[in-house]
PDB file of C-alpha atoms and ligand atoms in Angstrom:
ATOM      1  CA  UNK V   1       4.607  15.124   4.107  1.00  0.00           C
ATOM      2  CA  UNK V   2       3.416  13.836   0.276  1.00  0.00           C
ATOM      3  CA  UNK V   3       3.169  10.885  -1.225  1.00  0.00           C
ATOM      4  CA  UNK V   4       2.511   9.413  -4.975  1.00  0.00           C
ATOM      5  CA  UNK V   5       2.708   6.116  -6.327  1.00  0.00           C
ATOM      6  CA  UNK V   6       4.160   4.415  -8.776  1.00  0.00           C
ATOM      7  CA  UNK V   7       1.246   2.385  -9.603  1.00  0.00           C
ATOM      8  CA  UNK V   8      -1.869  -0.130  -8.276  1.00  0.00           C
ATOM      9  CA  UNK V   9      -2.912  -3.443  -9.035  1.00  0.00           C
ATOM     10  CA  UNK V  10      -2.307  -6.823  -8.704  1.00  0.00           C
ATOM     11  CA  UNK V  11       0.143  -6.493 -10.795  1.00  0.00           C
ATOM     12  CA  UNK V  12       2.756  -4.850  -8.693  1.00  0.00           C
ATOM     13  CA  UNK V  13       2.022  -2.144  -5.986  1.00  0.00           C
ATOM     14  CA  UNK V  14       4.228   0.506  -4.818  1.00  0.00           C
ATOM     15  CA  UNK V  15       4.536   4.057  -3.214  1.00  0.00           C
ATOM     16  CA  UNK V  16       6.363   6.486  -2.019  1.00  0.00           C
ATOM     17  CA  UNK V  17       6.280   8.563   1.255  1.00  0.00           C
ATOM     18  CA  UNK V  18       8.537  12.215   0.843  1.00  0.00           C
ATOM     19  CA  UNK V  19       9.068  14.672   3.892  1.00  0.00           C
ATOM     20  CA  UNK V  20      11.485  17.859   3.715  1.00  0.00           C
ATOM     21  CA  UNK V  21      14.313  15.195   3.923  1.00  0.00           C
ATOM     22  CA  UNK V  22      13.019  11.800   4.699  1.00  0.00           C
ATOM     23  CA  UNK V  23      12.173   9.692   1.033  1.00  0.00           C
ATOM     24  CA  UNK V  24      10.531   6.192   1.767  1.00  0.00           C
ATOM     25  CA  UNK V  25       9.742   4.202  -0.604  1.00  0.00           C
ATOM     26  CA  UNK V  26       6.614   1.024   0.553  1.00  0.00           C
ATOM     27  CA  UNK V  27       6.790  -2.131  -1.720  1.00  0.00           C
ATOM     28  CA  UNK V  28       8.512  -2.952  -5.133  1.00  0.00           C
ATOM     29  CA  UNK V  29       5.879  -5.240  -7.076  1.00  0.00           C
ATOM     30  CA  UNK V  30       8.067  -3.934 -10.232  1.00  0.00           C
ATOM     31  CA  UNK V  31      11.029  -5.362 -11.637  1.00  0.00           C
ATOM     32  CA  UNK V  32      14.304  -3.665 -10.784  1.00  0.00           C
ATOM     33  CA  UNK V  33      15.011  -1.311 -14.451  1.00  0.00           C
ATOM     34  CA  UNK V  34      10.891  -0.603 -14.221  1.00  0.00           C
ATOM     35  CA  UNK V  35      11.331   0.668 -10.885  1.00  0.00           C
ATOM     36  CA  UNK V  36      14.228   2.875 -11.905  1.00  0.00           C
ATOM     37  CA  UNK V  37      12.565   4.859 -14.498  1.00  0.00           C
ATOM     38  CA  UNK V  38       8.996   4.826 -12.546  1.00  0.00           C
ATOM     39  CA  UNK V  39      11.318   6.117  -9.496  1.00  0.00           C
ATOM     40  CA  UNK V  40      12.459   9.064 -12.401  1.00  0.00           C
ATOM     41  CA  UNK V  41       8.849  10.410 -12.925  1.00  0.00           C
ATOM     42  CA  UNK V  42       8.407  12.337 -10.472  1.00  0.00           C
ATOM     43  CA  UNK V  43      11.992  13.351  -9.786  1.00  0.00           C
ATOM     44  CA  UNK V  44      13.552  10.566  -7.584  1.00  0.00           C
ATOM     45  CA  UNK V  45      16.506   9.559  -7.730  1.00  0.00           C
ATOM     46  CA  UNK V  46      16.996   5.616  -5.957  1.00  0.00           C
ATOM     47  CA  UNK V  47      20.091   6.482  -4.115  1.00  0.00           C
ATOM     48  CA  UNK V  48      17.576   9.114  -2.252  1.00  0.00           C
ATOM     49  CA  UNK V  49      15.641   6.579  -1.022  1.00  0.00           C
ATOM     50  CA  UNK V  50      16.565   6.182   2.704  1.00  0.00           C
ATOM     51  CA  UNK V  51      14.833   2.908   3.145  1.00  0.00           C
ATOM     52  CA  UNK V  52      12.206   0.425   1.944  1.00  0.00           C
ATOM     53  CA  UNK V  53       9.201  -0.833   4.031  1.00  0.00           C
ATOM     54  CA  UNK V  54       8.196  -4.240   2.900  1.00  0.00           C
ATOM     55  CA  UNK V  55       4.303  -4.883   4.094  1.00  0.00           C
ATOM     56  CA  UNK V  56       3.703  -8.778   3.025  1.00  0.00           C
ATOM     57  CA  UNK V  57       5.799 -11.515   0.749  1.00  0.00           C
ATOM     58  CA  UNK V  58       3.043 -11.106  -2.070  1.00  0.00           C
ATOM     59  CA  UNK V  59       4.884 -11.169  -5.359  1.00  0.00           C
ATOM     60  CA  UNK V  60       3.484  -7.466  -6.514  1.00  0.00           C
ATOM     61  CA  UNK V  61       4.751  -6.245  -3.335  1.00  0.00           C
ATOM     62  CA  UNK V  62       8.383  -8.118  -3.636  1.00  0.00           C
ATOM     63  CA  UNK V  63       9.056  -8.295  -7.235  1.00  0.00           C
ATOM     64  CA  UNK V  64      12.308  -5.868  -7.833  1.00  0.00           C
ATOM     65  CA  UNK V  65      12.962  -5.482  -3.850  1.00  0.00           C
ATOM     66  CA  UNK V  66      15.852  -7.098  -3.788  1.00  0.00           C
ATOM     67  CA  UNK V  67      17.922  -6.497  -6.211  1.00  0.00           C
ATOM     68  CA  UNK V  68      16.897  -2.749  -5.748  1.00  0.00           C
ATOM     69  CA  UNK V  69      18.149  -2.961  -1.669  1.00  0.00           C
ATOM     70  CA  UNK V  70      21.320  -4.546  -3.209  1.00  0.00           C
ATOM     71  CA  UNK V  71      22.231  -2.613  -5.960  1.00  0.00           C
ATOM     72  CA  UNK V  72      21.506   0.525  -4.790  1.00  0.00           C
ATOM     73  CA  UNK V  73      21.795  -0.202  -0.916  1.00  0.00           C
ATOM     74  CA  UNK V  74      18.653   0.983   1.104  1.00  0.00           C
ATOM     75  CA  UNK V  75      18.208  -0.914   4.222  1.00  0.00           C
ATOM     76  CA  UNK V  76      14.868  -3.198   3.376  1.00  0.00           C
ATOM     77  CA  UNK V  77      11.698  -2.609   6.621  1.00  0.00           C
ATOM     78  CA  UNK V  78       9.897  -5.443   7.097  1.00  0.00           C
ATOM     79  CA  UNK V  79       7.853  -8.526   9.497  1.00  0.00           C
ATOM     80  CA  UNK V  80       9.482 -11.303  10.941  1.00  0.00           C
ATOM     81  CA  UNK V  81       7.382 -13.212   8.900  1.00  0.00           C
ATOM     82  CA  UNK V  82       8.248 -11.546   5.515  1.00  0.00           C
ATOM     83  CA  UNK V  83      11.276 -11.921   5.993  1.00  0.00           C
ATOM     84  CA  UNK V  84      11.340 -15.987   6.408  1.00  0.00           C
ATOM     85  CA  UNK V  85       8.838 -16.553   3.278  1.00  0.00           C
ATOM     86  CA  UNK V  86      11.100 -13.807   1.430  1.00  0.00           C
ATOM     87  CA  UNK V  87      14.324 -15.960   2.206  1.00  0.00           C
ATOM     88  CA  UNK V  88      14.072 -17.976  -0.851  1.00  0.00           C
ATOM     89  CA  UNK V  89      13.888 -15.010  -3.322  1.00  0.00           C
ATOM     90  CA  UNK V  90      17.246 -13.179  -1.537  1.00  0.00           C
ATOM     91  CA  UNK V  91      20.648 -13.891  -3.690  1.00  0.00           C
ATOM     92  CA  UNK V  92      23.171 -15.270  -1.181  1.00  0.00           C
ATOM     93  CA  UNK V  93      25.517 -12.432  -2.616  1.00  0.00           C
ATOM     94  CA  UNK V  94      23.300  -9.884  -2.421  1.00  0.00           C
ATOM     95  CA  UNK V  95      24.197  -7.102   0.938  1.00  0.00           C
ATOM     96  CA  UNK V  96      21.367  -5.451   1.913  1.00  0.00           C
ATOM     97  CA  UNK V  97      20.967  -4.315   5.402  1.00  0.00           C
ATOM     98  CA  UNK V  98      17.615  -5.672   6.659  1.00  0.00           C
ATOM     99  CA  UNK V  99      15.371  -4.135  10.535  1.00  0.00           C
ATOM    100  CA  UNK V 100      12.697  -6.789  11.645  1.00  0.00           C
ATOM    101  CA  UNK V 101      10.122  -4.337  12.827  1.00  0.00           C
ATOM    102  CA  UNK V 102       6.739  -5.794  14.758  1.00  0.00           C
ATOM    103  CA  UNK V 103       3.262  -5.043  14.976  1.00  0.00           C
ATOM    104  CA  UNK V 104       2.843  -3.500  18.266  1.00  0.00           C
ATOM    105  CA  UNK V 105       5.610  -0.884  17.504  1.00  0.00           C
ATOM    106  CA  UNK V 106       6.279   2.522  16.137  1.00  0.00           C
ATOM    107  CA  UNK V 107       9.347   3.476  14.476  1.00  0.00           C
ATOM    108  CA  UNK V 108      10.808   6.300  13.662  1.00  0.00           C
ATOM    109  CA  UNK V 109      12.725   6.945  10.134  1.00  0.00           C
ATOM    110  CA  UNK V 110      14.611  10.097  10.372  1.00  0.00           C
ATOM    111  CA  UNK V 111      11.079  12.418  10.761  1.00  0.00           C
ATOM    112  CA  UNK V 112       9.015   9.844  10.358  1.00  0.00           C
ATOM    113  CA  UNK V 113       6.525   8.176  12.453  1.00  0.00           C
ATOM    114  CA  UNK V 114       6.582   4.741  10.804  1.00  0.00           C
ATOM    115  CA  UNK V 115       2.545   2.970  13.024  1.00  0.00           C
ATOM    116  CA  UNK V 116       2.172  -0.826  11.463  1.00  0.00           C
ATOM    117  CA  UNK V 117      -0.906  -1.756  11.051  1.00  0.00           C
ATOM    118  CA  UNK V 118      -1.786  -5.662  11.708  1.00  0.00           C
ATOM    119  CA  UNK V 119      -4.129  -7.001   8.537  1.00  0.00           C
ATOM    120  CA  UNK V 120      -6.205  -9.992   7.494  1.00  0.00           C
ATOM    121  CA  UNK V 121      -4.551 -11.209   4.766  1.00  0.00           C
ATOM    122  CA  UNK V 122      -3.482 -15.053   3.808  1.00  0.00           C
ATOM    123  CA  UNK V 123       0.303 -14.072   3.781  1.00  0.00           C
ATOM    124  CA  UNK V 124       2.644 -14.465   7.310  1.00  0.00           C
ATOM    125  CA  UNK V 125       3.164 -11.148   9.209  1.00  0.00           C
ATOM    126  CA  UNK V 126       1.128  -8.780   7.050  1.00  0.00           C
ATOM    127  CA  UNK V 127       1.211  -5.010   8.103  1.00  0.00           C
ATOM    128  CA  UNK V 128       0.609  -1.853   7.011  1.00  0.00           C
ATOM    129  CA  UNK V 129       2.350   1.906   7.302  1.00  0.00           C
ATOM    130  CA  UNK V 130       0.668   4.819   9.158  1.00  0.00           C
ATOM    131  CA  UNK V 131       3.164   7.357   8.456  1.00  0.00           C
ATOM    132  CA  UNK V 132       2.928  10.730  10.928  1.00  0.00           C
ATOM    133  CA  UNK V 133       5.187  13.497  10.359  1.00  0.00           C
ATOM    134  CA  UNK V 134       4.699  17.098  11.681  1.00  0.00           C
ATOM    135  CA  UNK V 135       1.544  16.343  12.922  1.00  0.00           C
ATOM    136  CA  UNK V 136       0.258  14.872   9.105  1.00  0.00           C
ATOM    137  CA  UNK V 137      -0.799  11.684   8.749  1.00  0.00           C
ATOM    138  CA  UNK V 138      -0.550   9.563   5.769  1.00  0.00           C
ATOM    139  CA  UNK V 139      -2.158   5.700   5.701  1.00  0.00           C
ATOM    140  CA  UNK V 140      -1.723   3.157   3.128  1.00  0.00           C
ATOM    141  CA  UNK V 141      -3.767   0.145   2.784  1.00  0.00           C
ATOM    142  CA  UNK V 142      -3.815  -2.367   0.395  1.00  0.00           C
ATOM    143  CA  UNK V 143      -4.409  -6.726   0.633  1.00  0.00           C
ATOM    144  CA  UNK V 144      -6.657  -7.435   3.727  1.00  0.00           C
ATOM    145  CA  UNK V 145      -9.873  -9.428   3.017  1.00  0.00           C
ATOM    146  CA  UNK V 146     -11.752  -7.590   6.060  1.00  0.00           C
ATOM    147  CA  UNK V 147     -11.872  -3.873   7.959  1.00  0.00           C
ATOM    148  CA  UNK V 148     -11.041  -4.154  11.749  1.00  0.00           C
ATOM    149  CA  UNK V 149     -11.289  -2.300  13.965  1.00  0.00           C
ATOM    150  CA  UNK V 150      -8.432  -1.514  15.792  1.00  0.00           C
ATOM    151  CA  UNK V 151      -7.847  -0.403  11.892  1.00  0.00           C
ATOM    152  CA  UNK V 152     -10.459   1.773  12.317  1.00  0.00           C
ATOM    153  CA  UNK V 153      -9.074   3.069  15.886  1.00  0.00           C
ATOM    154  CA  UNK V 154      -5.677   4.320  14.191  1.00  0.00           C
ATOM    155  CA  UNK V 155      -7.125   5.276  11.039  1.00  0.00           C
ATOM    156  CA  UNK V 156      -9.491   8.044  12.995  1.00  0.00           C
ATOM    157  CA  UNK V 157      -8.095  11.123  12.654  1.00  0.00           C
ATOM    158  CA  UNK V 158      -6.132  10.735   9.181  1.00  0.00           C
ATOM    159  CA  UNK V 159      -4.952  13.488   6.009  1.00  0.00           C
ATOM    160  CA  UNK V 160      -4.368  11.207   3.512  1.00  0.00           C
ATOM    161  CA  UNK V 161      -5.599   7.965   2.947  1.00  0.00           C
ATOM    162  CA  UNK V 162      -4.671   5.071   0.317  1.00  0.00           C
ATOM    163  CA  UNK V 163      -7.036   2.486   0.423  1.00  0.00           C
ATOM    164  CA  UNK V 164      -8.211  -0.766  -0.895  1.00  0.00           C
ATOM    165  CA  UNK V 165     -10.795  -1.063  -3.107  1.00  0.00           C
ATOM    166  CA  UNK V 166     -10.181  -4.386  -5.106  1.00  0.00           C
ATOM    167  CA  UNK V 167     -13.717  -5.446  -6.604  1.00  0.00           C
ATOM    168  CA  UNK V 168     -16.948  -4.853  -6.419  1.00  0.00           C
ATOM    169  CA  UNK V 169     -19.086  -8.526  -4.648  1.00  0.00           C
ATOM    170  CA  UNK V 170     -20.467  -9.133  -8.155  1.00  0.00           C
ATOM    171  CA  UNK V 171     -18.394  -8.747 -10.980  1.00  0.00           C
ATOM    172  CA  UNK V 172     -16.275 -10.959  -9.136  1.00  0.00           C
ATOM    173  CA  UNK V 173     -19.249 -13.496  -8.471  1.00  0.00           C
ATOM    174  CA  UNK V 174     -20.312 -13.317 -12.063  1.00  0.00           C
ATOM    175  CA  UNK V 175     -16.143 -13.543 -13.407  1.00  0.00           C
ATOM    176  CA  UNK V 176     -15.052 -16.169 -14.955  1.00  0.00           C
ATOM    177  CA  UNK V 177     -12.041 -16.432 -12.532  1.00  0.00           C
ATOM    178  CA  UNK V 178     -12.412 -20.635 -11.141  1.00  0.00           C
ATOM    179  CA  UNK V 179     -13.893 -20.539  -8.136  1.00  0.00           C
ATOM    180  CA  UNK V 180     -10.697 -21.244  -5.620  1.00  0.00           C
ATOM    181  CA  UNK V 181      -9.981 -17.876  -6.779  1.00  0.00           C
ATOM    182  CA  UNK V 182     -13.401 -15.927  -6.119  1.00  0.00           C
ATOM    183  CA  UNK V 183     -13.045 -17.971  -2.661  1.00  0.00           C
ATOM    184  CA  UNK V 184      -9.022 -16.747  -1.843  1.00  0.00           C
ATOM    185  CA  UNK V 185     -10.203 -13.149  -3.994  1.00  0.00           C
ATOM    186  CA  UNK V 186     -13.793 -13.047  -1.273  1.00  0.00           C
ATOM    187  CA  UNK V 187     -12.737 -14.447   1.880  1.00  0.00           C
ATOM    188  CA  UNK V 188     -11.377 -13.285   5.102  1.00  0.00           C
ATOM    189  CA  UNK V 189      -8.152 -13.239   3.745  1.00  0.00           C
ATOM    190  CA  UNK V 190      -8.739 -12.080   1.118  1.00  0.00           C
ATOM    191  CA  UNK V 191      -8.770  -8.561  -0.697  1.00  0.00           C
ATOM    192  CA  UNK V 192     -11.123  -5.524   0.368  1.00  0.00           C
ATOM    193  CA  UNK V 193     -14.451  -5.544  -1.509  1.00  0.00           C
ATOM    194  CA  UNK V 194     -16.162  -1.936  -2.438  1.00  0.00           C
ATOM    195  CA  UNK V 195     -18.587  -1.696   0.086  1.00  0.00           C
ATOM    196  CA  UNK V 196     -16.441  -3.211   2.818  1.00  0.00           C
ATOM    197  CA  UNK V 197     -13.922  -0.514   1.734  1.00  0.00           C
ATOM    198  CA  UNK V 198     -16.679   2.241   1.962  1.00  0.00           C
ATOM    199  CA  UNK V 199     -17.965   1.246   5.600  1.00  0.00           C
ATOM    200  CA  UNK V 200     -14.591   1.508   6.597  1.00  0.00           C
ATOM    201  CA  UNK V 201     -14.990   5.383   5.604  1.00  0.00           C
ATOM    202  CA  UNK V 202     -18.352   5.220   7.287  1.00  0.00           C
ATOM    203  CA  UNK V 203     -16.414   4.915  10.481  1.00  0.00           C
ATOM    204  CA  UNK V 204     -13.836   6.682  10.486  1.00  0.00           C
ATOM    205  CA  UNK V 205     -13.487  10.801  10.805  1.00  0.00           C
ATOM    206  CA  UNK V 206     -13.298  12.243   7.297  1.00  0.00           C
ATOM    207  CA  UNK V 207     -13.692  15.453   7.453  1.00  0.00           C
ATOM    208  CA  UNK V 208     -10.806  17.015   7.344  1.00  0.00           C
ATOM    209  CA  UNK V 209      -9.580  14.688   5.279  1.00  0.00           C
ATOM    210  CA  UNK V 210      -7.221  15.631   2.338  1.00  0.00           C
ATOM    211  CA  UNK V 211      -7.241  13.141  -0.042  1.00  0.00           C
ATOM    212  CA  UNK V 212      -8.406   9.643  -0.540  1.00  0.00           C
ATOM    213  CA  UNK V 213      -7.097   7.500  -2.695  1.00  0.00           C
ATOM    214  CA  UNK V 214      -8.420   3.976  -3.668  1.00  0.00           C
ATOM    215  CA  UNK V 215      -5.804   1.314  -4.798  1.00  0.00           C
ATOM    216  CA  UNK V 216      -5.826  -2.517  -5.368  1.00  0.00           C
ATOM    217  CA  UNK V 217      -8.421  -2.057  -8.331  1.00  0.00           C
ATOM    218  CA  UNK V 218      -9.111  -4.947  -9.699  1.00  0.00           C
ATOM    219  CA  UNK V 219      -8.993  -4.610 -13.774  1.00  0.00           C
ATOM    220  CA  UNK V 220     -11.904  -7.488 -14.495  1.00  0.00           C
ATOM    221  CA  UNK V 221     -13.418  -7.250 -11.330  1.00  0.00           C
ATOM    222  CA  UNK V 222     -13.704  -3.561 -11.004  1.00  0.00           C
ATOM    223  CA  UNK V 223     -14.831  -0.369 -12.060  1.00  0.00           C
ATOM    224  CA  UNK V 224     -13.068   3.280 -11.956  1.00  0.00           C
ATOM    225  CA  UNK V 225     -15.869   5.357 -12.505  1.00  0.00           C
ATOM    226  CA  UNK V 226     -17.859   2.749 -10.150  1.00  0.00           C
ATOM    227  CA  UNK V 227     -15.266   3.349  -7.134  1.00  0.00           C
ATOM    228  CA  UNK V 228     -14.714   6.991  -7.543  1.00  0.00           C
ATOM    229  CA  UNK V 229     -19.109   7.280  -7.646  1.00  0.00           C
ATOM    230  CA  UNK V 230     -19.354   5.031  -4.315  1.00  0.00           C
ATOM    231  CA  UNK V 231     -16.850   6.981  -1.851  1.00  0.00           C
ATOM    232  CA  UNK V 232     -17.975  10.516  -3.387  1.00  0.00           C
ATOM    233  CA  UNK V 233     -21.583   9.130  -2.082  1.00  0.00           C
ATOM    234  CA  UNK V 234     -20.289   7.850   1.027  1.00  0.00           C
ATOM    235  CA  UNK V 235     -18.581  11.151   2.193  1.00  0.00           C
ATOM    236  CA  UNK V 236     -20.095  13.868  -0.403  1.00  0.00           C
ATOM    237  CA  UNK V 237     -16.388  14.900  -0.801  1.00  0.00           C
ATOM    238  CA  UNK V 238     -15.699  16.666  -3.882  1.00  0.00           C
ATOM    239  CA  UNK V 239     -14.616  14.894  -6.425  1.00  0.00           C
ATOM    240  CA  UNK V 240     -10.597  16.327  -6.702  1.00  0.00           C
ATOM    241  CA  UNK V 241     -10.502  15.228  -3.250  1.00  0.00           C
ATOM    242  CA  UNK V 242     -10.636  11.373  -4.679  1.00  0.00           C
ATOM    243  CA  UNK V 243      -8.444   9.230  -6.530  1.00  0.00           C
ATOM    244  CA  UNK V 244      -7.857   6.325  -8.100  1.00  0.00           C
ATOM    245  CA  UNK V 245      -4.162   4.669  -8.739  1.00  0.00           C
ATOM    246  CA  UNK V 246      -4.005   3.187 -11.950  1.00  0.00           C
ATOM    247  CA  UNK V 247      -1.537  -0.293 -12.621  1.00  0.00           C
ATOM    248  CA  UNK V 248       0.699   1.507 -15.455  1.00  0.00           C
ATOM    249  CA  UNK V 249       0.197   5.208 -14.571  1.00  0.00           C
ATOM    250  CA  UNK V 250       0.750   5.590 -10.740  1.00  0.00           C
ATOM    251  CA  UNK V 251      -0.469   8.593  -9.102  1.00  0.00           C
ATOM    252  CA  UNK V 252       1.477  12.408  -8.927  1.00  0.00           C
ATOM    253  CA  UNK V 253       2.178  13.889  -5.969  1.00  0.00           C
ATOM    254  CA  UNK V 254      -0.629  14.664  -3.258  1.00  0.00           C
ATOM    255  CA  UNK V 255       0.603  16.255  -0.167  1.00  0.00           C
ATOM    256  CA  UNK V 256      -0.998  16.418   2.754  1.00  0.00           C
TER     257      UNK V 256
HETATM  258 ZN1   ZN T 301      -1.105  -7.719  -3.169  1.00  0.00          ZN
HETATM  259 ZN1   ZN T 302      -1.275  -9.390  -1.457  1.00  0.00          ZN
END
């Protein structure tokens, strides 16, 4: 199984998980044409996708999802809460197959087992996801205010981990963001600050991990090299295993 990203950050998030027979798009935070051209970079044609999974209703995760699903006839998997919050954005004449998922049940898409992981975030019913195929696992964890025991337990033996490193606490406090936005981002239902993400890394068994990819970095309130340094100090992993996903360039294929 392998992973790549079309880009990650507050201007749009989109990820691919693929095994021999299945290609999944996780979130579609770029517009329709932008998504198609970013998929091309990785040699993926839109009609090759087996499903789109949506984590929650925020624009940076769903922007092109419905027009894309309608045009290329790709089924969408999402929670009831996410579906409800997106309803206004789904054009009446769209013909999309929706699959409602719940947070207590894993499900299969061809040979890939998908486990939804409920996370604390200011959305109606947000999930992040873990994928298992042939005993290999990848998890994509972004958009959460703090780490939970359930998350730690689920990720215990993970082989490829995409993890939010949203902001540096001090950079956010010192930033020119209005106080209300600072409170939202740093709140219990906001985004992970660097040291909270490090806490998660230390709590799971990262010895067998193949790579760690930092995602959803704030352009203003974080720094790529700071994040690389923190992960490297916390895990003693070689530099090649530590990745940062770029908003524009995304990240190229990573295998587990
Ligand atoms: Zn987001
Ligand atoms: Zn969000």
